[in-house]
Amino acid sequence: MNAERASTDEPSSPVQNLEHHECWAMLRTVSVGRLAVLVDGRPDIFPINYAVDGGTLVFRTGEGTKLSGASGDAAVALEADGVDSATGLAWSVVVKGTGRVVTGTDEVLDTSQLYLFPWQAGRKDAFVRITPDSVTGRRFKVTEPLTWWTQLSGSVKTAPE
């Protein structure tokens, strides 16, 4: 079967919007997401390890751009996604809300009990809690590569002049 035929014979897979509780269930299945913050009026994105804590998300970080961009009730967004290789079903969840540094002895002690293990070494003394304003998600079937592959996909490109 050639690529052109595959694209016309295979029906398109519908995107399913996830219910609120399904979004939270999906967020609990992974621990890595991408945090979007505004830095000097421009968007920036950082990979983070996070944990679900009730109806919020928490991550650890150190001093720097990520901490300053995600604290002080700053507007933030987090995206996490995953795919089940056995079924070919993928999902993506976006959380939009505010970020705030965790303070107060009791809250810091409670938060330090979460399983937060940053991938990068270094001091990660600050806990940031994301309180959502909205949580949305979708699930969809991953498209087979032959559906979108063309004969030019693997061609050698010329170097820029």
Coordinates of N, CA, C and O in Angstrom, one line a residue:
M1 N 0.9 -1.2 0.0 CA 0.0 0.0 0.0 C 0.9 1.2 0.0 O 1.8 1.4 0.8
N2 N 0.7 2.2 -0.9 CA 1.5 3.4 -0.9 C 0.9 4.4 0.0 O -0.2 4.3 0.5
A3 N 1.7 5.5 0.3 CA 1.4 6.5 1.2 C 0.1 7.2 0.8 O -0.7 7.6 1.6
E4 N 0.0 7.5 -0.5 CA -1.2 8.2 -0.9 C -2.5 7.5 -0.7 O -3.5 8.0 -0.2
R5 N -2.4 6.2 -1.0 CA -3.6 5.3 -0.7 C -3.9 5.2 0.7 O -5.1 5.3 1.1
A6 N -2.9 5.1 1.6 CA -3.2 5.0 3.0 C -3.9 6.2 3.6 O -4.8 6.1 4.4
S7 N -3.5 7.4 3.1 CA -4.2 8.6 3.6 C -5.6 8.8 3.2 O -6.4 9.4 3.8
T8 N -6.0 8.1 2.0 CA -7.4 8.3 1.6 C -8.3 7.1 2.1 O -9.5 7.3 2.2
D9 N -7.7 6.0 2.4 CA -8.4 4.8 2.8 C -8.7 4.8 4.3 O -9.7 4.3 4.8
E10 N -7.8 5.4 5.1 CA -7.9 5.3 6.6 C -8.8 6.4 7.1 O -8.6 7.6 6.8
P11 N -9.9 6.1 7.8 CA -10.8 7.2 8.4 C -10.0 8.0 9.4 O -9.1 7.5 10.1
S12 N -10.4 9.3 9.5 CA -9.8 10.1 10.5 C -10.3 9.7 11.9 O -11.5 9.4 12.0
S13 N -9.5 9.8 12.8 CA -9.8 9.5 14.2 C -10.3 10.7 14.9 O -9.7 11.7 14.9
P14 N -11.5 10.6 15.6 CA -12.0 11.8 16.3 C -11.2 12.1 17.5 O -10.6 11.2 18.1
V15 N -11.2 13.3 17.9 CA -10.6 13.8 19.1 C -11.6 13.8 20.2 O -12.7 14.3 20.0
Q16 N -11.3 13.1 21.3 CA -12.3 13.1 22.4 C -11.9 14.0 23.5 O -10.8 14.0 24.0
N17 N -12.8 15.0 23.9 CA -12.5 15.8 25.0 C -12.6 15.1 26.3 O -13.6 14.3 26.5
L18 N -11.7 15.2 27.2 CA -11.7 14.5 28.4 C -12.5 15.2 29.5 O -12.5 16.5 29.5
E19 N -13.2 14.5 30.3 CA -13.9 15.1 31.4 C -12.9 15.5 32.5 O -11.7 15.1 32.5
H20 N -13.3 16.4 33.3 CA -12.5 17.0 34.4 C -11.8 15.9 35.2 O -10.5 16.0 35.3
H21 N -12.5 14.9 35.6 CA -11.9 13.9 36.5 C -10.9 13.0 35.6 O -10.0 12.5 36.2
E22 N -11.2 12.8 34.3 CA -10.3 12.1 33.5 C -9.0 12.8 33.3 O -7.9 12.2 33.3
C23 N -9.0 14.2 33.2 CA -7.8 15.0 33.1 C -6.9 14.7 34.3 O -5.7 14.5 34.2
W24 N -7.5 14.8 35.5 CA -6.8 14.6 36.8 C -6.2 13.2 36.8 O -5.1 13.0 37.3
A25 N -7.0 12.2 36.4 CA -6.5 10.8 36.4 C -5.3 10.7 35.4 O -4.3 10.0 35.8
M26 N -5.3 11.3 34.3 CA -4.2 11.3 33.4 C -3.0 12.0 34.0 O -1.8 11.5 33.9
L27 N -3.2 13.2 34.6 CA -2.1 13.9 35.2 C -1.4 13.1 36.3 O -0.2 13.2 36.5
R28 N -2.1 12.2 37.0 CA -1.5 11.3 38.0 C -0.7 10.2 37.4 O 0.1 9.5 38.1
T29 N -0.8 9.9 36.1 CA -0.1 8.8 35.5 C 1.3 9.1 35.1 O 2.1 8.2 34.7
V30 N 1.7 10.4 35.0 CA 3.0 10.9 34.6 C 3.5 11.9 35.6 O 2.7 12.4 36.4
S31 N 4.8 12.1 35.6 CA 5.3 13.1 36.6 C 6.1 14.2 35.9 O 6.7 15.0 36.6
V32 N 6.2 14.2 34.6 CA 6.9 15.2 33.9 C 5.9 16.0 33.0 O 5.1 15.4 32.3
G33 N 6.1 17.3 33.0 CA 5.3 18.2 32.1 C 6.1 19.4 31.7 O 7.3 19.5 32.0
R34 N 5.5 20.3 31.0 CA 6.1 21.5 30.5 C 5.4 22.7 31.1 O 4.2 22.8 31.0
L35 N 6.2 23.5 31.8 CA 5.6 24.7 32.5 C 5.9 25.9 31.6 O 7.0 26.1 31.2
A36 N 4.8 26.6 31.3 CA 4.9 27.9 30.6 C 4.7 29.0 31.5 O 3.7 29.1 32.3
V37 N 5.6 30.0 31.4 CA 5.6 31.2 32.3 C 5.9 32.4 31.4 O 6.5 32.2 30.3
L38 N 5.6 33.6 31.9 CA 6.0 34.8 31.2 C 7.3 35.3 31.9 O 7.4 35.4 33.1
V39 N 8.3 35.6 31.1 CA 9.6 36.1 31.5 C 9.9 37.3 30.8 O 10.1 37.3 29.5
D40 N 10.0 38.5 31.5 CA 10.2 39.8 30.8 C 9.2 40.0 29.7 O 9.5 40.4 28.6
G41 N 7.9 39.6 29.9 CA 6.8 39.8 29.0 C 6.8 38.8 27.8 O 6.0 39.0 26.9
R42 N 7.7 37.8 27.8 CA 7.7 36.8 26.7 C 7.5 35.4 27.3 O 8.0 35.1 28.4
P43 N 6.8 34.6 26.6 CA 6.6 33.2 27.1 C 7.9 32.4 27.1 O 8.8 32.6 26.2
D44 N 8.0 31.5 28.1 CA 9.2 30.6 28.1 C 8.6 29.3 28.7 O 7.6 29.3 29.4
I45 N 9.3 28.2 28.3 CA 8.8 26.9 28.7 C 9.9 26.1 29.3 O 11.0 26.1 28.8
F46 N 9.6 25.4 30.4 CA 10.6 24.6 31.1 C 10.0 23.2 31.4 O 8.9 23.0 31.8
P47 N 10.8 22.1 31.2 CA 10.4 20.8 31.7 C 10.4 20.8 33.2 O 11.4 21.3 33.8
I48 N 9.4 20.2 33.8 CA 9.4 20.0 35.3 C 8.9 18.7 35.7 O 8.2 18.0 34.9
N49 N 9.3 18.2 36.9 CA 8.8 17.1 37.5 C 7.7 17.6 38.5 O 8.0 18.6 39.2
Y50 N 6.5 17.1 38.5 CA 5.5 17.6 39.3 C 4.8 16.4 40.0 O 4.9 15.3 39.7
A51 N 4.0 16.8 41.0 CA 3.1 15.8 41.7 C 1.7 16.5 41.9 O 1.6 17.7 42.0
V52 N 0.7 15.6 41.7 CA -0.7 16.1 42.0 C -0.9 16.1 43.5 O -0.5 15.1 44.2
D53 N -1.4 17.2 44.0 CA -1.6 17.3 45.5 C -3.1 17.9 45.6 O -3.3 19.1 45.5
G54 N -4.0 16.9 45.8 CA -5.4 17.3 45.8 C -5.8 17.9 44.5 O -5.5 17.3 43.5
G55 N -6.3 19.1 44.4 CA -6.7 19.7 43.2 C -5.7 20.7 42.7 O -6.0 21.7 42.0
T56 N -4.4 20.5 43.1 CA -3.3 21.4 42.6 C -2.1 20.5 42.1 O -2.1 19.3 42.3
L57 N -1.2 21.2 41.5 CA 0.1 20.6 41.1 C 1.2 21.3 41.9 O 1.2 22.5 42.1
V58 N 2.2 20.5 42.2 CA 3.4 21.0 43.0 C 4.7 20.6 42.3 O 4.8 19.5 41.8
F59 N 5.6 21.5 42.2 CA 6.9 21.2 41.7 C 8.0 21.8 42.5 O 7.7 22.8 43.2
R60 N 9.2 21.3 42.4 CA 10.4 21.9 43.1 C 11.3 22.5 42.1 O 11.4 22.1 41.0
T61 N 11.9 23.6 42.6 CA 12.9 24.3 41.8 C 13.8 25.1 42.6 O 13.6 25.3 43.8
G62 N 14.8 25.7 42.0 CA 15.8 26.5 42.7 C 15.6 27.9 42.2 O 14.7 28.3 41.4
E63 N 16.5 28.8 42.8 CA 16.4 30.2 42.4 C 16.7 30.3 40.9 O 17.5 29.6 40.3
G64 N 16.0 31.3 40.3 CA 16.2 31.5 38.8 C 15.0 31.9 38.1 O 14.0 32.2 38.7
T65 N 15.1 31.8 36.8 CA 14.0 32.3 35.9 C 12.7 31.5 36.1 O 11.6 32.2 36.2
K66 N 12.8 30.2 36.3 CA 11.6 29.4 36.4 C 10.8 29.8 37.7 O 9.6 30.0 37.7
L67 N 11.6 30.0 38.8 CA 11.0 30.3 40.1 C 10.4 31.7 40.0 O 9.2 31.9 40.4
S68 N 11.1 32.7 39.5 CA 10.6 34.1 39.4 C 9.4 34.1 38.5 O 8.4 34.9 38.7
G69 N 9.3 33.3 37.4 CA 8.2 33.4 36.5 C 7.0 32.7 37.0 O 5.9 32.9 36.5
A70 N 7.1 31.8 38.0 CA 6.0 31.0 38.4 C 5.6 31.3 39.9 O 4.8 30.6 40.5
S71 N 6.0 32.4 40.4 CA 5.7 32.7 41.8 C 4.9 34.1 41.9 O 4.8 34.8 40.9
G72 N 4.4 34.4 43.0 CA 3.7 35.6 43.2 C 2.4 35.7 42.5 O 2.0 36.7 42.0
D73 N 1.7 34.6 42.5 CA 0.4 34.5 41.9 C 0.5 34.8 40.4 O -0.4 35.3 39.8
A74 N 1.6 34.4 39.8 CA 1.8 34.6 38.4 C 0.9 33.6 37.5 O 0.6 32.5 38.0
A75 N 0.5 34.1 36.4 CA -0.3 33.2 35.5 C 0.7 32.2 34.9 O 1.8 32.6 34.4
V76 N 0.3 30.9 34.9 CA 1.2 29.8 34.4 C 0.3 28.8 33.7 O -0.9 28.8 33.8
A77 N 0.9 28.0 32.9 CA 0.2 26.9 32.3 C 1.2 25.7 32.3 O 2.4 25.8 32.3
L78 N 0.6 24.5 32.4 CA 1.3 23.3 32.4 C 0.7 22.3 31.4 O -0.5 22.2 31.4
E79 N 1.5 21.7 30.6 CA 1.0 20.6 29.7 C 1.7 19.3 30.0 O 2.9 19.3 30.2
A80 N 0.9 18.3 30.1 CA 1.5 16.9 30.3 C 0.8 16.0 29.3 O -0.4 16.3 28.9
D81 N 1.5 15.0 28.8 CA 0.8 14.1 27.8 C 1.5 12.8 27.9 O 2.5 12.6 28.6
G82 N 0.8 11.8 27.3 CA 1.3 10.5 27.3 C 0.7 9.7 26.1 O -0.3 10.1 25.5
V83 N 1.2 8.5 25.9 CA 0.6 7.6 24.9 C 0.7 6.2 25.4 O 1.7 5.8 26.0
D84 N -0.3 5.4 25.1 CA -0.3 4.0 25.4 C 0.2 3.3 24.1 O -0.6 3.2 23.1
S85 N 1.4 2.7 24.1 CA 1.9 2.1 22.9 C 1.1 0.9 22.5 O 1.1 0.5 21.3
A86 N 0.5 0.2 23.4 CA -0.3 -1.0 23.1 C -1.6 -0.6 22.3 O -1.9 -1.3 21.3
T87 N -2.2 0.4 22.7 CA -3.5 0.8 22.0 C -3.3 1.9 21.0 O -4.2 2.1 20.2
G88 N -2.2 2.7 21.1 CA -2.0 3.8 20.2 C -2.9 5.0 20.6 O -3.0 6.0 19.8
L89 N -3.4 5.0 21.8 CA -4.2 6.2 22.3 C -3.2 7.1 23.0 O -2.5 6.7 23.8
A90 N -3.3 8.4 22.6 CA -2.5 9.4 23.2 C -3.5 10.4 23.9 O -4.6 10.5 23.6
W91 N -2.9 11.1 24.9 CA -3.7 12.1 25.6 C -2.8 13.4 25.8 O -1.6 13.3 25.9
S92 N -3.5 14.5 26.0 CA -2.8 15.7 26.4 C -3.7 16.5 27.3 O -4.9 16.6 27.1
V93 N -3.1 17.0 28.4 CA -3.9 17.8 29.4 C -3.2 19.1 29.6 O -1.9 19.2 29.7
V94 N -3.9 20.2 29.6 CA -3.4 21.5 29.9 C -4.1 22.1 31.1 O -5.3 22.1 31.2
V95 N -3.2 22.5 32.0 CA -3.7 23.2 33.3 C -3.3 24.7 33.2 O -2.1 25.0 33.0
K96 N -4.3 25.6 33.4 CA -4.0 27.0 33.4 C -4.4 27.5 34.8 O -5.4 27.1 35.3
G97 N -3.5 28.3 35.4 CA -3.8 28.8 36.7 C -2.8 29.8 37.2 O -2.1 30.5 36.4
T98 N -2.6 29.8 38.5 CA -1.6 30.7 39.1 C -0.6 29.9 39.9 O -0.9 28.8 40.4
G99 N 0.6 30.4 39.9 CA 1.7 29.8 40.6 C 2.0 30.6 41.9 O 2.0 31.8 41.8
R100 N 2.4 29.9 42.9 CA 2.7 30.5 44.2 C 3.7 29.7 45.0 O 3.5 28.5 45.0
V101 N 4.7 30.3 45.5 CA 5.7 29.6 46.3 C 5.0 29.2 47.6 O 4.3 29.9 48.2
V102 N 5.3 27.9 48.0 CA 4.7 27.4 49.2 C 5.5 28.0 50.4 O 6.7 27.9 50.4
T103 N 4.8 28.5 51.3 CA 5.4 29.1 52.5 C 4.6 28.6 53.7 O 3.6 28.0 53.6
G104 N 5.2 28.9 54.9 CA 4.5 28.5 56.1 C 5.0 27.1 56.5 O 5.1 26.2 55.6
T105 N 5.4 26.9 57.7 CA 6.0 25.7 58.2 C 5.2 24.4 57.9 O 5.6 23.4 57.3
D106 N 3.9 24.5 58.3 CA 3.0 23.3 58.1 C 2.9 23.0 56.6 O 2.9 21.8 56.2
E107 N 2.6 24.0 55.7 CA 2.5 23.7 54.3 C 3.8 23.2 53.7 O 3.7 22.3 52.9
V108 N 4.9 23.7 54.1 CA 6.2 23.2 53.6 C 6.4 21.8 54.0 O 6.8 20.9 53.2
L109 N 6.1 21.5 55.2 CA 6.3 20.1 55.7 C 5.4 19.1 55.0 O 5.8 18.0 54.6
D110 N 4.1 19.5 54.8 CA 3.2 18.7 54.0 C 3.7 18.5 52.6 O 3.6 17.4 52.1
T111 N 4.1 19.5 52.0 CA 4.5 19.5 50.6 C 5.8 18.7 50.4 O 6.0 18.0 49.4
S112 N 6.7 18.7 51.4 CA 7.9 18.0 51.3 C 7.7 16.5 51.3 O 8.6 15.7 51.0
Q113 N 6.5 16.0 51.7 CA 6.2 14.6 51.8 C 5.8 14.1 50.4 O 5.7 12.9 50.2
L114 N 5.6 14.9 49.4 CA 5.3 14.5 48.1 C 6.5 13.9 47.4 O 7.6 14.3 47.7
Y115 N 6.3 13.0 46.5 CA 7.4 12.3 45.8 C 7.8 13.2 44.6 O 7.3 13.1 43.5
L116 N 8.7 14.2 44.9 CA 9.2 15.1 43.9 C 10.7 14.9 43.8 O 11.4 15.2 44.6
F117 N 11.1 14.3 42.7 CA 12.5 14.0 42.4 C 12.9 14.6 41.1 O 12.8 14.0 40.1
P118 N 13.5 15.8 41.2 CA 14.0 16.5 40.0 C 15.0 15.7 39.3 O 15.8 15.0 39.9
W119 N 15.0 15.8 38.0 CA 16.0 15.0 37.2 C 17.4 15.7 37.2 O 18.4 15.1 37.0
Q120 N 17.4 17.0 37.4 CA 18.6 17.8 37.4 C 19.2 18.0 38.8 O 18.4 18.3 39.7
A121 N 20.5 17.8 38.9 CA 21.1 18.0 40.3 C 21.1 19.5 40.6 O 20.9 20.4 39.8
G122 N 21.3 19.8 41.9 CA 21.4 21.2 42.4 C 20.3 21.4 43.4 O 19.5 20.6 43.7
R123 N 20.4 22.6 44.0 CA 19.5 23.0 45.1 C 18.1 23.3 44.5 O 18.0 24.1 43.6
K124 N 17.2 22.6 45.0 CA 15.8 22.8 44.6 C 15.0 23.0 45.9 O 14.2 22.1 46.3
D125 N 15.2 24.1 46.5 CA 14.6 24.3 47.9 C 13.2 24.9 47.8 O 12.6 24.9 48.9
A126 N 12.8 25.4 46.7 CA 11.5 26.1 46.6 C 10.4 25.1 46.1 O 10.7 24.4 45.1
F127 N 9.3 25.1 46.7 CA 8.1 24.3 46.2 C 7.2 25.3 45.7 O 6.8 26.3 46.3
V128 N 6.7 25.1 44.4 CA 5.7 26.0 43.8 C 4.4 25.2 43.6 O 4.4 24.1 43.1
R129 N 3.3 25.8 44.0 CA 2.0 25.2 43.9 C 1.2 25.9 42.8 O 1.1 27.1 42.8
I130 N 0.7 25.1 41.8 CA -0.1 25.6 40.7 C -1.6 25.4 41.1 O -2.0 24.2 41.3
T131 N -2.3 26.4 41.3 CA -3.8 26.3 41.5 C -4.5 26.6 40.2 O -4.4 27.7 39.7
P132 N -5.2 25.6 39.7 CA -5.8 25.7 38.4 C -7.0 26.6 38.4 O -7.8 26.7 39.3
D133 N -7.2 27.4 37.2 CA -8.4 28.1 36.9 C -9.2 27.2 35.9 O -10.4 27.2 35.8
S134 N -8.4 26.4 35.1 CA -9.0 25.5 34.1 C -8.1 24.3 33.9 O -6.9 24.4 34.0
V135 N -8.8 23.2 33.6 CA -8.1 21.9 33.3 C -8.8 21.3 32.2 O -10.0 21.0 32.3
T136 N -8.1 21.2 31.0 CA -8.8 20.6 29.8 C -7.9 19.6 29.3 O -6.6 19.6 29.5
G137 N -8.5 18.6 28.6 CA -7.7 17.6 28.0 C -8.4 16.9 26.8 O -9.6 17.1 26.6
R138 N -7.6 16.1 26.1 CA -8.2 15.4 25.0 C -7.4 14.1 24.8 O -6.3 13.9 25.2
R139 N -8.1 13.2 24.1 CA -7.6 11.8 23.8 C -7.8 11.6 22.4 O -8.8 12.0 21.8
F140 N -6.8 10.9 21.7 CA -6.9 10.7 20.3 C -6.0 9.5 19.9 O -5.1 9.2 20.6
K141 N -6.3 8.9 18.8 CA -5.6 7.8 18.3 C -4.4 8.4 17.5 O -4.5 9.3 16.7
V142 N -3.2 7.8 17.8 CA -2.0 8.3 17.1 C -2.1 7.8 15.6 O -2.4 6.7 15.4
T143 N -1.9 8.7 14.7 CA -1.9 8.4 13.3 C -0.7 7.6 12.9 O 0.4 7.9 13.2
E144 N -1.0 6.6 12.1 CA 0.1 5.8 11.5 C 1.0 6.6 10.6 O 0.5 7.5 9.9
P145 N 2.3 6.5 10.7 CA 3.2 7.3 9.9 C 2.9 7.3 8.4 O 3.1 8.3 7.7
L146 N 2.5 6.1 7.9 CA 2.2 6.1 6.4 C 1.1 7.0 6.0 O 0.9 7.3 4.9
T147 N 0.3 7.4 7.0 CA -0.9 8.3 6.7 C -0.4 9.7 6.3 O -0.9 10.3 5.4
W148 N 0.6 10.1 6.9 CA 1.1 11.5 6.6 C 2.4 11.5 5.9 O 2.9 12.6 5.5
W149 N 3.1 10.4 5.8 CA 4.4 10.4 5.2 C 4.3 10.6 3.7 O 3.3 10.1 3.1
T150 N 5.2 11.3 3.1 CA 5.2 11.5 1.7 C 6.6 11.0 1.1 O 7.5 10.8 1.9
Q151 N 6.7 10.8 -0.2 CA 7.9 10.4 -0.7 C 9.0 11.4 -0.5 O 10.2 11.1 -0.5
L152 N 8.7 12.7 -0.3 CA 9.7 13.7 -0.1 C 10.1 13.8 1.4 O 11.1 14.5 1.7
S153 N 9.4 13.1 2.3 CA 9.7 13.2 3.7 C 11.2 12.8 4.0 O 11.8 13.4 4.9
G154 N 11.7 11.8 3.3 CA 13.0 11.3 3.6 C 14.1 11.9 2.7 O 15.2 11.5 2.7
S155 N 13.7 12.8 1.8 CA 14.7 13.3 0.8 C 15.7 14.2 1.5 O 15.5 14.8 2.5
V156 N 16.9 14.2 0.9 CA 18.0 15.0 1.4 C 17.7 16.5 1.0 O 17.4 16.8 -0.1
K157 N 17.9 17.3 2.0 CA 17.7 18.8 1.8 C 19.1 19.4 1.4 O 20.1 18.9 1.9
T158 N 19.1 20.5 0.6 CA 20.3 21.2 0.3 C 20.7 22.0 1.5 O 19.8 22.5 2.2
A159 N 21.9 22.3 1.6 CA 22.4 23.2 2.7 C 22.1 24.6 2.3 O 22.0 25.0 1.2
P160 N 21.8 25.4 3.4 CA 21.5 26.8 3.1 C 22.7 27.5 2.5 O 23.8 27.2 2.8
E161 N 22.5 28.5 1.6 CA 23.6 29.2 1.0 C 24.1 30.2 1.9 O 23.5 30.9 2.6

